[in-house]
Amino acid sequence: MEQTVLRPKPMPGQNRPEAGGQESVRRPHAAPRRGRRTRTLLLGVGAGTALLLSGTGIGLVTAAVTGIAGPAVPPRQAPPPVPAAHAAAVPAPPGATLGVEVADGEKAGALVVAVHVPGPGYTAGLVRGDLVLQLGAARVDTAADLARAVTRSRPGEAVLLTVRHSSGAYQQLTATPGLVT
């Protein structure tokens, strides 16, 4: 028996010519490969174009549905007209202050967010989390109401504050608004 392990075997497609004659090497897969590069290139370009156009179409439809017509640009507003009598800027006269920072509460009242130390609010006993419900005779529903009431009060005169603490307890405090310098 002949040992085939030691004999070199030809590679597929590279058969040895028999009897010394020149024979063309047979390549079974070479013919279909000629048009593959062009076909692959055309398919890739077509698929890329289809994806680009579909993405643009989806973007346009989304913009039309959401109402976005172009890039986000803040609307231009004309400055408010200045009356001729008030053409020159006049500084506001100094007003009274409690020395607290407030925000609108969940319900009626102004929620104390910060208390300035030293200040009239700190001296009166206001703490962060208190809800100011009344200042003197003025009812306080919002932070703006408290600001107006404090501005109307006279600096140096004591006013009565009705406050609800974060624990739920109501308390009346006496505060003396000061001057803003």
PDB file of C-alpha atoms in Angstrom:
ATOM      1  CA  MET A   1       0.000   0.000   0.000  1.00  0.00           C
ATOM      2  CA  GLU A   2       1.185   3.441  -0.900  1.00  0.00           C
ATOM      3  CA  GLN A   3       1.592   6.091   1.786  1.00  0.00           C
ATOM      4  CA  THR A   4      -0.385   9.150   0.806  1.00  0.00           C
ATOM      5  CA  VAL A   5       0.622  11.215   3.778  1.00  0.00           C
ATOM      6  CA  LEU A   6       4.075  11.949   2.422  1.00  0.00           C
ATOM      7  CA  ARG A   7       2.968  12.764  -1.091  1.00  0.00           C
ATOM      8  CA  PRO A   8       2.012  16.435  -1.587  1.00  0.00           C
ATOM      9  CA  LYS A   9      -1.524  16.945  -2.649  1.00  0.00           C
ATOM     10  CA  PRO A  10      -2.430  19.673  -5.108  1.00  0.00           C
ATOM     11  CA  MET A  11      -4.396  22.689  -3.925  1.00  0.00           C
ATOM     12  CA  PRO A  12      -7.958  22.874  -5.160  1.00  0.00           C
ATOM     13  CA  GLY A  13      -8.057  24.593  -8.549  1.00  0.00           C
ATOM     14  CA  GLN A  14      -4.386  23.959  -9.179  1.00  0.00           C
ATOM     15  CA  ASN A  15      -4.377  20.523 -10.725  1.00  0.00           C
ATOM     16  CA  ARG A  16      -1.063  19.399 -12.102  1.00  0.00           C
ATOM     17  CA  PRO A  17      -0.965  19.065 -15.812  1.00  0.00           C
ATOM     18  CA  GLU A  18      -0.791  15.446 -16.930  1.00  0.00           C
ATOM     19  CA  ALA A  19       1.983  14.310 -19.193  1.00  0.00           C
ATOM     20  CA  GLY A  20       3.890  17.605 -19.208  1.00  0.00           C
ATOM     21  CA  GLY A  21       1.371  19.544 -21.355  1.00  0.00           C
ATOM     22  CA  GLN A  22       0.299  23.048 -20.450  1.00  0.00           C
ATOM     23  CA  GLU A  23      -3.234  23.042 -19.263  1.00  0.00           C
ATOM     24  CA  SER A  24      -5.107  26.161 -18.114  1.00  0.00           C
ATOM     25  CA  VAL A  25      -5.816  26.225 -14.449  1.00  0.00           C
ATOM     26  CA  ARG A  26      -9.481  25.813 -13.805  1.00  0.00           C
ATOM     27  CA  ARG A  27     -10.977  28.416 -11.453  1.00  0.00           C
ATOM     28  CA  PRO A  28     -14.603  27.581 -10.901  1.00  0.00           C
ATOM     29  CA  HIS A  29     -15.511  30.715  -8.927  1.00  0.00           C
ATOM     30  CA  ALA A  30     -13.734  33.330 -11.038  1.00  0.00           C
ATOM     31  CA  ALA A  31     -16.492  34.014 -13.558  1.00  0.00           C
ATOM     32  CA  PRO A  32     -19.264  35.122 -11.143  1.00  0.00           C
ATOM     33  CA  ARG A  33     -16.775  37.323  -9.258  1.00  0.00           C
ATOM     34  CA  ARG A  34     -16.311  39.736 -12.182  1.00  0.00           C
ATOM     35  CA  GLY A  35     -19.580  41.604 -11.680  1.00  0.00           C
ATOM     36  CA  ARG A  36     -19.710  41.403  -7.880  1.00  0.00           C
ATOM     37  CA  ARG A  37     -17.690  44.527  -7.142  1.00  0.00           C
ATOM     38  CA  THR A  38     -19.818  46.743  -9.328  1.00  0.00           C
ATOM     39  CA  ARG A  39     -23.021  45.202  -8.070  1.00  0.00           C
ATOM     40  CA  THR A  40     -21.935  45.547  -4.411  1.00  0.00           C
ATOM     41  CA  LEU A  41     -20.932  49.147  -4.947  1.00  0.00           C
ATOM     42  CA  LEU A  42     -24.241  50.008  -6.615  1.00  0.00           C
ATOM     43  CA  LEU A  43     -26.247  48.240  -3.895  1.00  0.00           C
ATOM     44  CA  GLY A  44     -24.300  50.065  -1.153  1.00  0.00           C
ATOM     45  CA  VAL A  45     -24.811  53.451  -2.760  1.00  0.00           C
ATOM     46  CA  GLY A  46     -28.503  52.698  -3.295  1.00  0.00           C
ATOM     47  CA  ALA A  47     -29.002  51.537   0.295  1.00  0.00           C
ATOM     48  CA  GLY A  48     -27.192  54.601   1.658  1.00  0.00           C
ATOM     49  CA  THR A  49     -29.311  56.921  -0.454  1.00  0.00           C
ATOM     50  CA  ALA A  50     -32.505  55.170   0.669  1.00  0.00           C
ATOM     51  CA  LEU A  51     -31.509  55.477   4.354  1.00  0.00           C
ATOM     52  CA  LEU A  52     -30.618  59.146   3.956  1.00  0.00           C
ATOM     53  CA  LEU A  53     -33.877  59.985   2.221  1.00  0.00           C
ATOM     54  CA  SER A  54     -35.987  58.002   4.700  1.00  0.00           C
ATOM     55  CA  GLY A  55     -34.249  59.698   7.647  1.00  0.00           C
ATOM     56  CA  THR A  56     -34.867  63.108   6.095  1.00  0.00           C
ATOM     57  CA  GLY A  57     -38.502  62.194   5.480  1.00  0.00           C
ATOM     58  CA  ILE A  58     -38.982  60.999   9.052  1.00  0.00           C
ATOM     59  CA  GLY A  59     -37.386  64.200  10.329  1.00  0.00           C
ATOM     60  CA  LEU A  60     -39.667  66.364   8.198  1.00  0.00           C
ATOM     61  CA  VAL A  61     -42.754  64.459   9.306  1.00  0.00           C
ATOM     62  CA  THR A  62     -41.701  64.743  12.960  1.00  0.00           C
ATOM     63  CA  ALA A  63     -41.086  68.470  12.579  1.00  0.00           C
ATOM     64  CA  ALA A  64     -44.474  68.934  10.938  1.00  0.00           C
ATOM     65  CA  VAL A  65     -46.262  66.954  13.649  1.00  0.00           C
ATOM     66  CA  THR A  66     -44.537  68.697  16.562  1.00  0.00           C
ATOM     67  CA  GLY A  67     -44.817  72.122  14.967  1.00  0.00           C
ATOM     68  CA  ILE A  68     -41.114  72.838  14.640  1.00  0.00           C
ATOM     69  CA  ALA A  69     -40.657  74.772  11.430  1.00  0.00           C
ATOM     70  CA  GLY A  70     -36.999  75.677  11.726  1.00  0.00           C
ATOM     71  CA  PRO A  71     -34.132  76.093  14.156  1.00  0.00           C
ATOM     72  CA  ALA A  72     -35.043  77.213  17.641  1.00  0.00           C
ATOM     73  CA  VAL A  73     -34.740  80.993  17.760  1.00  0.00           C
ATOM     74  CA  PRO A  74     -36.077  83.026  20.654  1.00  0.00           C
ATOM     75  CA  PRO A  75     -38.900  85.306  19.589  1.00  0.00           C
ATOM     76  CA  ARG A  76     -37.972  88.930  19.180  1.00  0.00           C
ATOM     77  CA  GLN A  77     -39.890  91.317  21.337  1.00  0.00           C
ATOM     78  CA  ALA A  78     -39.933  95.043  20.968  1.00  0.00           C
ATOM     79  CA  PRO A  79     -38.878  96.906  24.096  1.00  0.00           C
ATOM     80  CA  PRO A  80     -41.784  98.448  25.950  1.00  0.00           C
ATOM     81  CA  PRO A  81     -42.408 102.068  25.007  1.00  0.00           C
ATOM     82  CA  VAL A  82     -40.983 104.571  27.463  1.00  0.00           C
ATOM     83  CA  PRO A  83     -43.280 107.485  28.256  1.00  0.00           C
ATOM     84  CA  ALA A  84     -41.734 110.867  27.580  1.00  0.00           C
ATOM     85  CA  ALA A  85     -42.308 111.974  31.170  1.00  0.00           C
ATOM     86  CA  HIS A  86     -40.208 109.077  32.519  1.00  0.00           C
ATOM     87  CA  ALA A  87     -37.382 109.116  29.995  1.00  0.00           C
ATOM     88  CA  ALA A  88     -34.663 109.504  32.617  1.00  0.00           C
ATOM     89  CA  ALA A  89     -34.098 106.549  34.953  1.00  0.00           C
ATOM     90  CA  VAL A  90     -35.111 107.475  38.474  1.00  0.00           C
ATOM     91  CA  PRO A  91     -33.813 105.193  41.236  1.00  0.00           C
ATOM     92  CA  ALA A  92     -36.494 103.713  43.443  1.00  0.00           C
ATOM     93  CA  PRO A  93     -36.715 105.155  46.910  1.00  0.00           C
ATOM     94  CA  PRO A  94     -35.436 102.884  49.648  1.00  0.00           C
ATOM     95  CA  GLY A  95     -38.186 100.598  50.877  1.00  0.00           C
ATOM     96  CA  ALA A  96     -38.807  98.465  53.891  1.00  0.00           C
ATOM     97  CA  THR A  97     -37.571  94.883  54.045  1.00  0.00           C
ATOM     98  CA  LEU A  98     -38.001  91.875  56.303  1.00  0.00           C
ATOM     99  CA  GLY A  99     -34.681  90.291  55.379  1.00  0.00           C
ATOM    100  CA  VAL A 100     -36.236  87.062  54.117  1.00  0.00           C
ATOM    101  CA  GLU A 101     -36.447  85.324  50.765  1.00  0.00           C
ATOM    102  CA  VAL A 102     -39.848  83.860  49.952  1.00  0.00           C
ATOM    103  CA  ALA A 103     -41.535  81.743  47.296  1.00  0.00           C
ATOM    104  CA  ASP A 104     -45.151  80.884  46.595  1.00  0.00           C
ATOM    105  CA  GLY A 105     -46.466  78.212  48.945  1.00  0.00           C
ATOM    106  CA  GLU A 106     -48.447  75.157  47.851  1.00  0.00           C
ATOM    107  CA  LYS A 107     -51.622  76.777  49.147  1.00  0.00           C
ATOM    108  CA  ALA A 108     -52.187  80.377  50.266  1.00  0.00           C
ATOM    109  CA  GLY A 109     -49.182  82.094  51.818  1.00  0.00           C
ATOM    110  CA  ALA A 110     -45.557  82.966  51.174  1.00  0.00           C
ATOM    111  CA  LEU A 111     -43.069  80.199  51.994  1.00  0.00           C
ATOM    112  CA  VAL A 112     -39.898  81.452  53.703  1.00  0.00           C
ATOM    113  CA  VAL A 113     -36.976  79.970  51.785  1.00  0.00           C
ATOM    114  CA  ALA A 114     -34.123  81.847  53.486  1.00  0.00           C
ATOM    115  CA  VAL A 115     -33.722  84.203  56.449  1.00  0.00           C
ATOM    116  CA  HIS A 116     -30.929  86.791  56.383  1.00  0.00           C
ATOM    117  CA  VAL A 117     -28.878  86.998  59.559  1.00  0.00           C
ATOM    118  CA  PRO A 118     -28.923  89.664  60.946  1.00  0.00           C
ATOM    119  CA  GLY A 119     -32.232  91.027  59.776  1.00  0.00           C
ATOM    120  CA  PRO A 120     -35.739  91.941  60.897  1.00  0.00           C
ATOM    121  CA  GLY A 121     -37.135  88.503  60.037  1.00  0.00           C
ATOM    122  CA  TYR A 122     -34.430  86.742  62.033  1.00  0.00           C
ATOM    123  CA  THR A 123     -35.013  89.070  64.984  1.00  0.00           C
ATOM    124  CA  ALA A 124     -38.765  88.409  64.835  1.00  0.00           C
ATOM    125  CA  GLY A 125     -38.219  84.636  64.914  1.00  0.00           C
ATOM    126  CA  LEU A 126     -38.915  83.590  61.304  1.00  0.00           C
ATOM    127  CA  VAL A 127     -37.232  80.349  60.254  1.00  0.00           C
ATOM    128  CA  ARG A 128     -36.864  78.549  56.968  1.00  0.00           C
ATOM    129  CA  GLY A 129     -40.023  76.611  56.114  1.00  0.00           C
ATOM    130  CA  ASP A 130     -42.447  79.059  57.771  1.00  0.00           C
ATOM    131  CA  LEU A 131     -45.514  80.102  55.796  1.00  0.00           C
ATOM    132  CA  VAL A 132     -46.405  83.796  56.168  1.00  0.00           C
ATOM    133  CA  LEU A 133     -50.187  84.142  55.996  1.00  0.00           C
ATOM    134  CA  GLN A 134     -50.743  87.749  57.071  1.00  0.00           C
ATOM    135  CA  LEU A 135     -48.675  90.907  57.534  1.00  0.00           C
ATOM    136  CA  GLY A 136     -50.499  93.524  59.592  1.00  0.00           C
ATOM    137  CA  ALA A 137     -53.982  93.829  58.122  1.00  0.00           C
ATOM    138  CA  ALA A 138     -52.925  92.585  54.657  1.00  0.00           C
ATOM    139  CA  ARG A 139     -53.666  88.971  53.736  1.00  0.00           C
ATOM    140  CA  VAL A 140     -50.725  87.181  52.048  1.00  0.00           C
ATOM    141  CA  ASP A 141     -51.649  84.663  49.347  1.00  0.00           C
ATOM    142  CA  THR A 142     -48.429  84.765  47.286  1.00  0.00           C
ATOM    143  CA  ALA A 143     -44.843  85.931  47.616  1.00  0.00           C
ATOM    144  CA  ALA A 144     -45.739  89.031  45.580  1.00  0.00           C
ATOM    145  CA  ASP A 145     -48.477  89.908  48.092  1.00  0.00           C
ATOM    146  CA  LEU A 146     -45.931  89.774  50.916  1.00  0.00           C
ATOM    147  CA  ALA A 147     -43.501  91.960  48.971  1.00  0.00           C
ATOM    148  CA  ARG A 148     -46.215  94.577  48.336  1.00  0.00           C
ATOM    149  CA  ALA A 149     -47.319  94.537  51.985  1.00  0.00           C
ATOM    150  CA  VAL A 150     -43.754  94.946  53.270  1.00  0.00           C
ATOM    151  CA  THR A 151     -43.090  97.781  50.815  1.00  0.00           C
ATOM    152  CA  ARG A 152     -46.263  99.603  51.982  1.00  0.00           C
ATOM    153  CA  SER A 153     -45.258  99.282  55.641  1.00  0.00           C
ATOM    154  CA  ARG A 154     -43.214 102.023  57.292  1.00  0.00           C
ATOM    155  CA  PRO A 155     -39.616 101.215  58.217  1.00  0.00           C
ATOM    156  CA  GLY A 156     -39.112 101.201  61.971  1.00  0.00           C
ATOM    157  CA  GLU A 157     -42.766 100.509  62.846  1.00  0.00           C
ATOM    158  CA  ALA A 158     -43.612  97.099  64.260  1.00  0.00           C
ATOM    159  CA  VAL A 159     -46.061  94.934  62.305  1.00  0.00           C
ATOM    160  CA  LEU A 160     -47.804  91.749  63.311  1.00  0.00           C
ATOM    161  CA  LEU A 161     -47.029  88.592  61.268  1.00  0.00           C
ATOM    162  CA  THR A 162     -49.280  85.543  61.262  1.00  0.00           C
ATOM    163  CA  VAL A 163     -47.124  82.504  60.509  1.00  0.00           C
ATOM    164  CA  ARG A 164     -47.744  78.779  60.172  1.00  0.00           C
ATOM    165  CA  HIS A 165     -44.654  76.769  61.083  1.00  0.00           C
ATOM    166  CA  SER A 166     -43.634  73.615  59.225  1.00  0.00           C
ATOM    167  CA  SER A 167     -44.914  71.613  62.214  1.00  0.00           C
ATOM    168  CA  GLY A 168     -48.409  72.997  61.559  1.00  0.00           C
ATOM    169  CA  ALA A 169     -48.567  75.338  64.568  1.00  0.00           C
ATOM    170  CA  TYR A 170     -49.760  78.916  64.045  1.00  0.00           C
ATOM    171  CA  GLN A 171     -47.927  81.804  65.687  1.00  0.00           C
ATOM    172  CA  GLN A 172     -48.109  85.588  65.661  1.00  0.00           C
ATOM    173  CA  LEU A 173     -44.748  87.337  65.552  1.00  0.00           C
ATOM    174  CA  THR A 174     -43.861  91.013  65.790  1.00  0.00           C
ATOM    175  CA  ALA A 175     -41.382  92.237  63.168  1.00  0.00           C
ATOM    176  CA  THR A 176     -39.923  95.678  62.554  1.00  0.00           C
ATOM    177  CA  PRO A 177     -39.151  96.128  58.825  1.00  0.00           C
ATOM    178  CA  GLY A 178     -35.857  97.843  58.102  1.00  0.00           C
ATOM    179  CA  LEU A 179     -34.492 100.036  55.308  1.00  0.00           C
ATOM    180  CA  VAL A 180     -32.811  98.805  52.130  1.00  0.00           C
ATOM    181  CA  THR A 181     -29.558 100.701  51.673  1.00  0.00           C
TER     182      THR A 181
END
